[in-house]
Amino acid sequence: METLQCLYKPKEYASDQEVKWCPGCGDYAIINAVQRAFSELNLKKEDTAIISGIGCSSRFPYYMDTFGFHTIHGRPAVIASGVKLANPELSVWIVSGDGDSLAIGGNHFIHLVRRNINVNLLLFNNEIYGLTKGQHSPTTKQGVHTKSAPFGTIENPFNVGELVLGSQGQFYARVPDTDVKLMASVFIEAEKHKGTSVVEILQNCVIFNDDTHASITAKENKANTQLILEHGKPMLFGENNNKGLRLNGLDLQVVTIGENGITEQDILIHDAHSKSTVLHNMLIQMKLPDFPVAMGVIRNVESSVYDEEFHRQITEGKKEGKYKTVDDLFFSGNTFEVN
Ligand SMILES: Cc1ncc(C[n+]2csc(CCOP(=O)(O)OP(=O)(O)O)c2C)c(N)n1
Ligand code: SF4
């Protein structure tokens, strides 16, 4: 079998810039996972662009020795869309926070997903505004006391996965920042998927929202609190991999193999490629304490890709249509004369 020679080792994707995240910030694990994934994907530095908005997470492009652009708050989706349309061969990665993509950038986020442009969006969800020092964001849990909600936020937070599916998203994955191996493997799947891939990363901001994901990510109990999904494999979890999910009527149910006559045959098999969003939505909505939280690639469905359609239309339009250039179009209709 042919062995692929990696162009770069993971560390060779790091730039020479001093990293300015707080000690202990979850962003360090994420950048390690990205470098590992890039190395396994054999990405050429000159063929890769990382586009970010504004926030702690958005400092990411400085720390990578690839092309990149630290843009404006809430707008990485639209700038990345332009980059991808102008340079279809580039591998384009958006790095954005929950505030950046879901508050000020919420509008751009849903339209990126709806259009299905072939880019990867890494959404660092620390459920807080880190860079601006601890105001609540659209994913902050109700009741949490923040700088901008001193008596506790009364807002109803977004579930990122539901928002992606509601925007017709065809690739959605969720990963914890505590599992570099899982993050890297999911980033690789995201890059291989044609269309917009959204990876929500449960990221820990040690300074302004420490341990917000700890009930899910804590090492001692993660076998019971996380269900790591793999396409084609049974949905099993637990210390001995003996708990699983089955359908009970229209609801999901946690069952234990060996109890009440349950065998592995009763456990649902994960189908990430199913066009239907019904089960994917149910997996996305699972939460503690009744259910484990679903991790890994939840949805991965091939669909028409905006940038491919865009270039196909231009090529065909130039060949067959009456407009060969922008000037042809511009001078094709009525124009006003200004006296
Ligand atoms: C137009 C505009 N409005 C507001 C700000 C202030 N601002 C900078 S970063 C940020 C939020 C960052 O939070 P998030 O996107 O969650 O990223 P994190 O810092 O947590 O990684 C805000 C409100 C800005 N820079 N520009
Ligand atoms: S403020 Fe929070 S998100 Fe920002 S660098 Fe520090 S720990 Fe990370």
mmCIF file of C-alpha atoms and ligand atoms in Angstrom:
data_model
loop_
_atom_site.group_PDB
_atom_site.id
_atom_site.type_symbol
_atom_site.label_atom_id
_atom_site.label_comp_id
_atom_site.label_asym_id
_atom_site.label_seq_id
_atom_site.Cartn_x
_atom_site.Cartn_y
_atom_site.Cartn_z
ATOM 1 C CA MET A 1 0.000 0.000 0.000
ATOM 2 C CA GLU A 2 1.255 3.486 -0.825
ATOM 3 C CA THR A 3 2.109 5.549 2.266
ATOM 4 C CA LEU A 4 1.419 9.245 2.023
ATOM 5 C CA GLN A 5 4.328 11.479 2.892
ATOM 6 C CA CYS A 6 3.025 14.386 4.994
ATOM 7 C CA LEU A 7 4.136 17.738 3.607
ATOM 8 C CA TYR A 8 4.382 19.256 7.068
ATOM 9 C CA LYS A 9 4.408 18.033 10.629
ATOM 10 C CA PRO A 10 1.583 19.536 12.728
ATOM 11 C CA LYS A 11 3.902 22.022 14.471
ATOM 12 C CA GLU A 12 5.156 23.303 11.103
ATOM 13 C CA TYR A 13 1.762 24.942 10.544
ATOM 14 C CA ALA A 14 2.404 27.202 13.562
ATOM 15 C CA SER A 15 3.564 30.761 12.833
ATOM 16 C CA ASP A 16 6.376 32.552 14.685
ATOM 17 C CA GLN A 17 3.903 34.847 16.508
ATOM 18 C CA GLU A 18 3.629 34.890 20.289
ATOM 19 C CA VAL A 19 0.296 33.306 21.267
ATOM 20 C CA LYS A 20 -1.710 35.698 23.423
ATOM 21 C CA TRP A 21 -4.484 33.489 24.757
ATOM 22 C CA CYS A 22 -4.766 33.171 28.560
ATOM 23 C CA PRO A 23 -2.933 30.176 30.074
ATOM 24 C CA GLY A 24 -5.409 27.293 30.217
ATOM 25 C CA CYS A 25 -7.672 28.647 27.444
ATOM 26 C CA GLY A 26 -9.341 25.903 25.389
ATOM 27 C CA ASP A 27 -8.145 27.581 22.192
ATOM 28 C CA TYR A 28 -4.690 25.967 22.596
ATOM 29 C CA ALA A 29 -6.104 22.444 22.265
ATOM 30 C CA ILE A 30 -8.150 23.500 19.246
ATOM 31 C CA ILE A 31 -5.160 24.954 17.388
ATOM 32 C CA ASN A 32 -3.224 21.743 18.102
ATOM 33 C CA ALA A 33 -6.065 19.716 16.632
ATOM 34 C CA VAL A 34 -6.261 21.964 13.558
ATOM 35 C CA GLN A 35 -2.510 21.589 12.972
ATOM 36 C CA ARG A 36 -2.801 17.827 13.342
ATOM 37 C CA ALA A 37 -5.715 17.714 10.878
ATOM 38 C CA PHE A 38 -3.923 19.939 8.329
ATOM 39 C CA SER A 39 -0.873 17.671 8.479
ATOM 40 C CA GLU A 40 -2.988 14.541 7.939
ATOM 41 C CA LEU A 41 -4.868 16.247 5.111
ATOM 42 C CA ASN A 42 -1.522 17.184 3.561
ATOM 43 C CA LEU A 43 -2.720 20.766 3.100
ATOM 44 C CA LYS A 44 -0.276 23.044 1.359
ATOM 45 C CA LYS A 45 0.165 26.260 3.342
ATOM 46 C CA GLU A 46 -0.216 28.312 0.170
ATOM 47 C CA ASP A 47 -3.509 26.580 -0.643
ATOM 48 C CA THR A 48 -5.091 27.282 2.736
ATOM 49 C CA ALA A 49 -6.812 30.413 4.050
ATOM 50 C CA ILE A 50 -8.130 30.966 7.578
ATOM 51 C CA ILE A 51 -10.658 33.773 7.897
ATOM 52 C CA SER A 52 -11.798 35.033 11.295
ATOM 53 C CA GLY A 53 -14.006 37.778 12.731
ATOM 54 C CA ILE A 54 -13.211 39.502 16.026
ATOM 55 C CA GLY A 55 -12.822 37.870 19.433
ATOM 56 C CA CYS A 56 -10.202 35.841 21.297
ATOM 57 C CA SER A 57 -10.809 32.866 19.003
ATOM 58 C CA SER A 58 -10.517 35.130 15.977
ATOM 59 C CA ARG A 59 -6.813 35.760 16.714
ATOM 60 C CA PHE A 60 -6.311 32.291 15.219
ATOM 61 C CA PRO A 61 -4.975 33.293 11.754
ATOM 62 C CA TYR A 62 -1.956 35.060 13.348
ATOM 63 C CA TYR A 63 -0.854 31.809 14.914
ATOM 64 C CA MET A 64 -1.003 29.727 11.725
ATOM 65 C CA ASP A 65 1.604 29.821 8.976
ATOM 66 C CA THR A 66 -1.017 29.773 6.215
ATOM 67 C CA PHE A 67 -2.841 32.537 4.387
ATOM 68 C CA GLY A 68 -5.358 34.227 6.651
ATOM 69 C CA PHE A 69 -7.393 37.329 7.331
ATOM 70 C CA HIS A 70 -8.481 38.697 10.737
ATOM 71 C CA THR A 71 -11.532 40.600 9.520
ATOM 72 C CA ILE A 72 -14.395 42.483 11.220
ATOM 73 C CA HIS A 73 -16.789 41.475 13.974
ATOM 74 C CA GLY A 74 -19.511 39.137 12.723
ATOM 75 C CA ARG A 75 -18.427 39.152 9.105
ATOM 76 C CA PRO A 76 -16.026 36.223 8.561
ATOM 77 C CA ALA A 77 -18.735 34.227 6.747
ATOM 78 C CA VAL A 78 -19.219 36.766 4.003
ATOM 79 C CA ILE A 79 -15.508 37.487 3.570
ATOM 80 C CA ALA A 80 -14.737 33.759 3.445
ATOM 81 C CA SER A 81 -17.518 33.380 0.854
ATOM 82 C CA GLY A 82 -15.777 35.965 -1.322
ATOM 83 C CA VAL A 83 -12.400 34.285 -0.849
ATOM 84 C CA LYS A 84 -13.818 30.899 -1.856
ATOM 85 C CA LEU A 85 -15.702 32.247 -4.884
ATOM 86 C CA ALA A 86 -12.635 34.110 -6.132
ATOM 87 C CA ASN A 87 -10.243 31.210 -5.400
ATOM 88 C CA PRO A 88 -12.248 27.982 -5.651
ATOM 89 C CA GLU A 89 -9.144 25.821 -5.247
ATOM 90 C CA LEU A 90 -8.346 27.211 -1.778
ATOM 91 C CA SER A 91 -9.205 25.258 1.353
ATOM 92 C CA VAL A 92 -11.084 27.911 3.325
ATOM 93 C CA TRP A 93 -11.573 27.744 7.117
ATOM 94 C CA ILE A 94 -13.607 30.204 9.164
ATOM 95 C CA VAL A 95 -12.727 30.599 12.830
ATOM 96 C CA SER A 96 -15.380 32.404 14.844
ATOM 97 C CA GLY A 97 -16.823 32.742 18.354
ATOM 98 C CA ASP A 98 -20.426 32.295 19.475
ATOM 99 C CA GLY A 99 -20.775 36.069 19.793
ATOM 100 C CA ASP A 100 -19.145 36.672 16.430
ATOM 101 C CA SER A 101 -21.200 34.147 14.450
ATOM 102 C CA LEU A 102 -24.495 34.002 16.332
ATOM 103 C CA ALA A 103 -25.061 37.559 17.626
ATOM 104 C CA ILE A 104 -23.694 40.311 15.361
ATOM 105 C CA GLY A 105 -22.998 37.755 12.630
ATOM 106 C CA GLY A 106 -26.192 35.701 12.993
ATOM 107 C CA ASN A 107 -27.590 36.892 9.698
ATOM 108 C CA HIS A 108 -24.415 36.068 7.767
ATOM 109 C CA PHE A 109 -24.096 32.721 9.523
ATOM 110 C CA ILE A 110 -27.535 31.425 8.479
ATOM 111 C CA HIS A 111 -27.092 32.516 4.865
ATOM 112 C CA LEU A 112 -23.646 30.931 4.589
ATOM 113 C CA VAL A 113 -25.154 27.660 5.778
ATOM 114 C CA ARG A 114 -28.226 27.979 3.534
ATOM 115 C CA ARG A 115 -26.098 28.638 0.440
ATOM 116 C CA ASN A 116 -23.811 25.692 1.182
ATOM 117 C CA ILE A 117 -20.557 27.277 0.058
ATOM 118 C CA ASN A 118 -17.675 24.815 0.316
ATOM 119 C CA VAL A 119 -15.949 26.172 3.450
ATOM 120 C CA ASN A 120 -15.375 24.875 6.988
ATOM 121 C CA LEU A 121 -16.636 26.896 9.939
ATOM 122 C CA LEU A 122 -15.073 26.197 13.338
ATOM 123 C CA LEU A 123 -17.415 27.759 15.881
ATOM 124 C CA PHE A 124 -15.682 28.181 19.256
ATOM 125 C CA ASN A 125 -18.614 28.090 21.666
ATOM 126 C CA ASN A 126 -17.548 29.257 25.141
ATOM 127 C CA GLU A 127 -21.055 30.656 25.796
ATOM 128 C CA ILE A 128 -19.604 34.100 26.543
ATOM 129 C CA TYR A 129 -17.896 37.095 24.943
ATOM 130 C CA GLY A 130 -14.257 36.453 25.910
ATOM 131 C CA LEU A 131 -12.400 39.353 24.310
ATOM 132 C CA THR A 132 -14.798 42.001 25.639
ATOM 133 C CA LYS A 133 -14.581 40.517 29.135
ATOM 134 C CA GLY A 134 -17.600 38.445 29.942
ATOM 135 C CA GLN A 135 -20.883 39.717 28.500
ATOM 136 C CA HIS A 136 -23.425 36.986 27.729
ATOM 137 C CA SER A 137 -23.857 35.722 24.168
ATOM 138 C CA PRO A 138 -26.724 33.964 22.318
ATOM 139 C CA THR A 139 -25.530 30.604 23.696
ATOM 140 C CA THR A 140 -25.135 31.581 27.380
ATOM 141 C CA LYS A 141 -27.316 29.347 29.550
ATOM 142 C CA GLN A 142 -30.397 30.986 31.053
ATOM 143 C CA GLY A 143 -29.770 32.193 34.604
ATOM 144 C CA VAL A 144 -25.982 32.597 34.280
ATOM 145 C CA HIS A 145 -24.675 35.794 35.902
ATOM 146 C CA THR A 146 -22.541 37.813 33.506
ATOM 147 C CA LYS A 147 -21.148 41.343 33.255
ATOM 148 C CA SER A 148 -24.155 42.315 31.140
ATOM 149 C CA ALA A 149 -26.694 40.254 33.137
ATOM 150 C CA PRO A 150 -25.684 40.762 36.781
ATOM 151 C CA PHE A 151 -28.956 39.180 38.019
ATOM 152 C CA GLY A 152 -28.701 36.269 35.575
ATOM 153 C CA THR A 153 -29.544 36.198 31.869
ATOM 154 C CA ILE A 154 -33.238 35.775 31.098
ATOM 155 C CA GLU A 155 -32.581 34.969 27.429
ATOM 156 C CA ASN A 156 -33.393 31.708 25.721
ATOM 157 C CA PRO A 157 -30.101 30.434 24.218
ATOM 158 C CA PHE A 158 -29.628 28.992 20.733
ATOM 159 C CA ASN A 159 -28.815 25.346 20.295
ATOM 160 C CA VAL A 160 -26.183 25.702 17.542
ATOM 161 C CA GLY A 161 -27.030 22.402 15.847
ATOM 162 C CA GLU A 162 -30.736 23.233 15.646
ATOM 163 C CA LEU A 163 -29.872 26.567 14.072
ATOM 164 C CA VAL A 164 -27.640 24.853 11.493
ATOM 165 C CA LEU A 165 -30.316 22.323 10.559
ATOM 166 C CA GLY A 166 -32.982 25.043 10.493
ATOM 167 C CA SER A 167 -30.791 26.898 7.981
ATOM 168 C CA GLN A 168 -30.678 23.751 5.793
ATOM 169 C CA GLY A 169 -27.168 22.800 6.962
ATOM 170 C CA GLN A 170 -25.810 19.587 5.473
ATOM 171 C CA PHE A 171 -22.809 19.103 7.777
ATOM 172 C CA TYR A 172 -22.891 19.617 11.511
ATOM 173 C CA ALA A 173 -20.554 18.167 14.121
ATOM 174 C CA ARG A 174 -20.002 18.845 17.805
ATOM 175 C CA VAL A 175 -16.740 18.240 19.663
ATOM 176 C CA PRO A 176 -15.332 19.042 23.123
ATOM 177 C CA ASP A 177 -12.051 21.007 23.340
ATOM 178 C CA THR A 178 -10.793 18.306 25.722
ATOM 179 C CA ASP A 179 -10.413 15.658 23.000
ATOM 180 C CA VAL A 180 -7.703 16.635 20.488
ATOM 181 C CA LYS A 181 -7.905 13.301 18.670
ATOM 182 C CA LEU A 182 -11.674 13.534 18.122
ATOM 183 C CA MET A 183 -11.410 17.201 17.102
ATOM 184 C CA ALA A 184 -8.709 16.410 14.508
ATOM 185 C CA SER A 185 -10.667 13.508 13.014
ATOM 186 C CA VAL A 186 -13.841 15.610 12.773
ATOM 187 C CA PHE A 187 -11.943 18.526 11.160
ATOM 188 C CA ILE A 188 -10.666 16.049 8.544
ATOM 189 C CA GLU A 189 -14.234 14.904 7.809
ATOM 190 C CA ALA A 190 -15.350 18.537 7.619
ATOM 191 C CA GLU A 191 -12.693 19.305 5.002
ATOM 192 C CA LYS A 192 -13.625 16.239 2.961
ATOM 193 C CA HIS A 193 -17.303 17.240 2.944
ATOM 194 C CA LYS A 194 -18.317 19.326 -0.074
ATOM 195 C CA GLY A 195 -20.410 22.258 1.178
ATOM 196 C CA THR A 196 -20.491 24.298 4.379
ATOM 197 C CA SER A 197 -19.270 22.246 7.327
ATOM 198 C CA VAL A 198 -20.101 23.635 10.748
ATOM 199 C CA VAL A 199 -18.133 22.201 13.653
ATOM 200 C CA GLU A 200 -19.284 23.458 17.040
ATOM 201 C CA ILE A 201 -16.464 23.205 19.554
ATOM 202 C CA LEU A 202 -17.400 23.262 23.253
ATOM 203 C CA GLN A 203 -14.554 25.568 24.261
ATOM 204 C CA ASN A 204 -13.617 26.560 27.798
ATOM 205 C CA CYS A 205 -12.945 30.210 28.617
ATOM 206 C CA VAL A 206 -11.071 29.829 31.920
ATOM 207 C CA ILE A 207 -11.387 33.514 32.760
ATOM 208 C CA PHE A 208 -14.994 34.543 32.089
ATOM 209 C CA ASN A 209 -17.034 31.316 31.970
ATOM 210 C CA ASP A 210 -14.846 28.601 33.454
ATOM 211 C CA ASP A 211 -16.250 25.064 33.441
ATOM 212 C CA THR A 212 -19.443 25.946 31.562
ATOM 213 C CA HIS A 213 -19.124 22.620 29.712
ATOM 214 C CA ALA A 214 -17.547 20.694 32.613
ATOM 215 C CA SER A 215 -20.609 18.545 33.323
ATOM 216 C CA ILE A 216 -20.198 17.173 29.772
ATOM 217 C CA THR A 217 -16.410 17.187 29.383
ATOM 218 C CA ALA A 218 -15.108 16.173 32.863
ATOM 219 C CA LYS A 219 -12.745 13.204 32.488
ATOM 220 C CA GLU A 220 -14.204 11.185 35.403
ATOM 221 C CA ASN A 221 -17.613 10.801 33.818
ATOM 222 C CA LYS A 222 -17.250 11.497 30.102
ATOM 223 C CA ALA A 223 -18.008 7.888 29.140
ATOM 224 C CA ASN A 224 -21.515 8.493 30.508
ATOM 225 C CA THR A 225 -21.981 12.118 29.492
ATOM 226 C CA GLN A 226 -20.800 11.916 25.860
ATOM 227 C CA LEU A 227 -22.090 9.752 23.036
ATOM 228 C CA ILE A 228 -19.453 9.752 20.316
ATOM 229 C CA LEU A 229 -21.239 9.089 17.054
ATOM 230 C CA GLU A 230 -19.714 7.283 14.108
ATOM 231 C CA HIS A 231 -21.534 6.765 10.827
ATOM 232 C CA GLY A 232 -22.656 3.145 10.464
ATOM 233 C CA LYS A 233 -21.923 2.240 14.108
ATOM 234 C CA PRO A 234 -24.406 1.563 16.943
ATOM 235 C CA MET A 235 -25.081 4.497 19.258
ATOM 236 C CA LEU A 236 -23.376 3.054 22.323
ATOM 237 C CA PHE A 237 -21.806 4.771 25.336
ATOM 238 C CA GLY A 238 -21.046 4.204 29.046
ATOM 239 C CA GLU A 239 -18.058 2.818 30.988
ATOM 240 C CA ASN A 240 -18.456 -0.613 29.426
ATOM 241 C CA ASN A 241 -20.091 0.607 26.222
ATOM 242 C CA ASN A 242 -23.222 -1.148 27.435
ATOM 243 C CA LYS A 243 -25.664 1.760 27.272
ATOM 244 C CA GLY A 244 -27.290 2.806 24.051
ATOM 245 C CA LEU A 245 -30.118 4.622 22.329
ATOM 246 C CA ARG A 246 -33.227 3.142 20.826
ATOM 247 C CA LEU A 247 -36.489 4.559 19.532
ATOM 248 C CA ASN A 248 -39.493 4.259 21.797
ATOM 249 C CA GLY A 249 -42.424 5.437 19.716
ATOM 250 C CA LEU A 250 -41.345 8.871 18.452
ATOM 251 C CA ASP A 251 -38.843 9.461 21.281
ATOM 252 C CA LEU A 252 -35.261 8.448 21.916
ATOM 253 C CA GLN A 253 -34.680 6.289 24.942
ATOM 254 C CA VAL A 254 -31.519 5.317 26.836
ATOM 255 C CA VAL A 255 -31.356 1.570 27.459
ATOM 256 C CA THR A 256 -28.821 -0.816 28.988
ATOM 257 C CA ILE A 257 -27.742 -3.928 27.122
ATOM 258 C CA GLY A 258 -28.532 -7.004 29.188
ATOM 259 C CA GLU A 259 -31.442 -5.386 31.024
ATOM 260 C CA ASN A 260 -35.088 -6.133 30.164
ATOM 261 C CA GLY A 261 -34.046 -8.341 27.261
ATOM 262 C CA ILE A 262 -32.182 -5.523 25.461
ATOM 263 C CA THR A 263 -29.444 -6.682 23.056
ATOM 264 C CA GLU A 264 -27.152 -4.765 20.690
ATOM 265 C CA GLN A 265 -29.672 -5.488 17.921
ATOM 266 C CA ASP A 266 -32.070 -3.021 19.607
ATOM 267 C CA ILE A 267 -29.604 -0.123 19.436
ATOM 268 C CA LEU A 268 -29.952 2.492 16.688
ATOM 269 C CA ILE A 269 -27.230 2.672 14.036
ATOM 270 C CA HIS A 270 -26.001 6.188 13.273
ATOM 271 C CA ASP A 271 -26.715 7.333 9.720
ATOM 272 C CA ALA A 272 -24.989 10.692 9.250
ATOM 273 C CA HIS A 273 -25.838 10.572 5.523
ATOM 274 C CA SER A 274 -29.616 10.402 5.972
ATOM 275 C CA LYS A 275 -31.281 13.295 4.156
ATOM 276 C CA SER A 276 -33.984 13.425 6.845
ATOM 277 C CA THR A 277 -33.224 15.825 9.685
ATOM 278 C CA VAL A 278 -35.601 14.131 12.147
ATOM 279 C CA LEU A 279 -33.164 11.844 13.950
ATOM 280 C CA HIS A 280 -30.274 14.297 13.547
ATOM 281 C CA ASN A 281 -32.367 16.938 15.326
ATOM 282 C CA MET A 282 -33.230 14.510 18.106
ATOM 283 C CA LEU A 283 -29.531 13.701 18.590
ATOM 284 C CA ILE A 284 -28.657 17.407 18.597
ATOM 285 C CA GLN A 285 -31.270 18.128 21.277
ATOM 286 C CA MET A 286 -30.139 15.433 23.728
ATOM 287 C CA LYS A 287 -28.917 16.882 26.994
ATOM 288 C CA LEU A 288 -27.879 15.901 30.506
ATOM 289 C CA PRO A 289 -29.052 14.507 32.866
ATOM 290 C CA ASP A 290 -31.452 12.255 30.948
ATOM 291 C CA PHE A 291 -29.273 11.765 27.875
ATOM 292 C CA PRO A 292 -25.588 11.887 26.990
ATOM 293 C CA VAL A 293 -24.566 14.800 24.745
ATOM 294 C CA ALA A 294 -24.016 13.792 21.099
ATOM 295 C CA MET A 295 -20.470 14.346 19.807
ATOM 296 C CA GLY A 296 -18.805 13.713 16.456
ATOM 297 C CA VAL A 297 -20.329 14.148 13.014
ATOM 298 C CA ILE A 298 -24.100 14.216 13.438
ATOM 299 C CA ARG A 299 -25.055 15.184 9.865
ATOM 300 C CA ASN A 300 -23.016 14.793 6.661
ATOM 301 C CA VAL A 301 -25.157 14.934 3.525
ATOM 302 C CA GLU A 302 -24.090 15.701 -0.047
ATOM 303 C CA SER A 303 -26.099 18.468 -1.686
ATOM 304 C CA SER A 304 -25.626 21.095 -4.377
ATOM 305 C CA VAL A 305 -22.727 23.417 -3.597
ATOM 306 C CA TYR A 306 -23.038 27.155 -4.224
ATOM 307 C CA ASP A 307 -19.506 27.853 -5.476
ATOM 308 C CA GLU A 308 -19.657 25.001 -8.003
ATOM 309 C CA GLU A 309 -23.041 26.198 -9.281
ATOM 310 C CA PHE A 310 -21.753 29.766 -9.421
ATOM 311 C CA HIS A 311 -18.781 28.898 -11.657
ATOM 312 C CA ARG A 312 -20.824 26.474 -13.778
ATOM 313 C CA GLN A 313 -23.402 29.202 -14.432
ATOM 314 C CA ILE A 314 -20.738 31.738 -15.456
ATOM 315 C CA THR A 315 -18.990 29.259 -17.786
ATOM 316 C CA GLU A 316 -22.247 28.177 -19.427
ATOM 317 C CA GLY A 317 -23.620 31.711 -19.513
ATOM 318 C CA LYS A 318 -20.527 32.930 -21.369
ATOM 319 C CA LYS A 319 -20.771 30.070 -23.858
ATOM 320 C CA GLU A 320 -24.482 30.082 -24.558
ATOM 321 C CA GLY A 321 -25.945 33.317 -23.248
ATOM 322 C CA LYS A 322 -26.024 36.681 -24.992
ATOM 323 C CA TYR A 323 -23.931 38.324 -22.263
ATOM 324 C CA LYS A 324 -20.215 37.526 -22.592
ATOM 325 C CA THR A 325 -18.930 40.315 -20.391
ATOM 326 C CA VAL A 326 -20.243 42.620 -17.650
ATOM 327 C CA ASP A 327 -20.301 45.446 -20.236
ATOM 328 C CA ASP A 328 -22.640 43.379 -22.454
ATOM 329 C CA LEU A 329 -25.053 43.124 -19.537
ATOM 330 C CA PHE A 330 -24.630 46.730 -18.480
ATOM 331 C CA PHE A 331 -25.405 48.145 -21.897
ATOM 332 C CA SER A 332 -28.157 45.649 -22.695
ATOM 333 C CA GLY A 333 -31.167 47.552 -21.411
ATOM 334 C CA ASN A 334 -32.574 51.012 -20.999
ATOM 335 C CA THR A 335 -30.181 53.533 -19.562
ATOM 336 C CA PHE A 336 -30.848 57.023 -18.276
ATOM 337 C CA GLU A 337 -29.214 60.009 -19.846
ATOM 338 C CA VAL A 338 -28.313 62.720 -17.390
ATOM 339 C CA ASN A 339 -28.462 66.195 -18.928
HETATM 340 C C1 LIG B 1 -18.910 46.194 15.253
HETATM 341 C C2 LIG B 1 -18.321 45.737 16.549
HETATM 342 N N1 LIG B 1 -19.127 45.610 17.617
HETATM 343 C C3 LIG B 1 -18.609 45.171 18.792
HETATM 344 C C4 LIG B 1 -17.273 44.904 18.915
HETATM 345 C C5 LIG B 1 -16.730 44.457 20.245
HETATM 346 N N2 LIG B 1 -16.423 43.046 20.307
HETATM 347 C C6 LIG B 1 -15.205 42.579 20.004
HETATM 348 S S1 LIG B 1 -15.088 40.916 20.207
HETATM 349 C C7 LIG B 1 -16.692 40.819 20.705
HETATM 350 C C8 LIG B 1 -17.310 39.499 21.131
HETATM 351 C C9 LIG B 1 -16.380 38.342 21.108
HETATM 352 O O1 LIG B 1 -17.006 37.213 21.606
HETATM 353 P P1 LIG B 1 -17.013 35.834 20.832
HETATM 354 O O2 LIG B 1 -17.347 36.026 19.421
HETATM 355 O O3 LIG B 1 -17.889 34.900 21.583
HETATM 356 O O4 LIG B 1 -15.471 35.374 20.854
HETATM 357 P P2 LIG B 1 -14.477 34.998 22.032
HETATM 358 O O5 LIG B 1 -13.768 36.264 22.400
HETATM 359 O O6 LIG B 1 -15.295 34.470 23.165
HETATM 360 O O7 LIG B 1 -13.585 33.996 21.412
HETATM 361 C C10 LIG B 1 -17.293 42.072 20.706
HETATM 362 C C11 LIG B 1 -18.687 42.337 21.109
HETATM 363 C C12 LIG B 1 -16.456 45.048 17.775
HETATM 364 N N3 LIG B 1 -15.147 44.751 17.799
HETATM 365 N N4 LIG B 1 -17.005 45.468 16.610
HETATM 366 S S1 SF4 B 2 -10.546 35.499 27.847
HETATM 367 FE FE1 SF4 B 2 -11.260 33.375 27.750
HETATM 368 S S2 SF4 B 2 -11.477 32.916 25.557
HETATM 369 FE FE2 SF4 B 2 -10.203 34.747 25.767
HETATM 370 S S3 SF4 B 2 -8.098 33.977 25.745
HETATM 371 FE FE3 SF4 B 2 -8.731 34.180 27.894
HETATM 372 S S4 SF4 B 2 -9.526 32.165 28.433
HETATM 373 FE FE4 SF4 B 2 -9.443 32.249 26.191
#
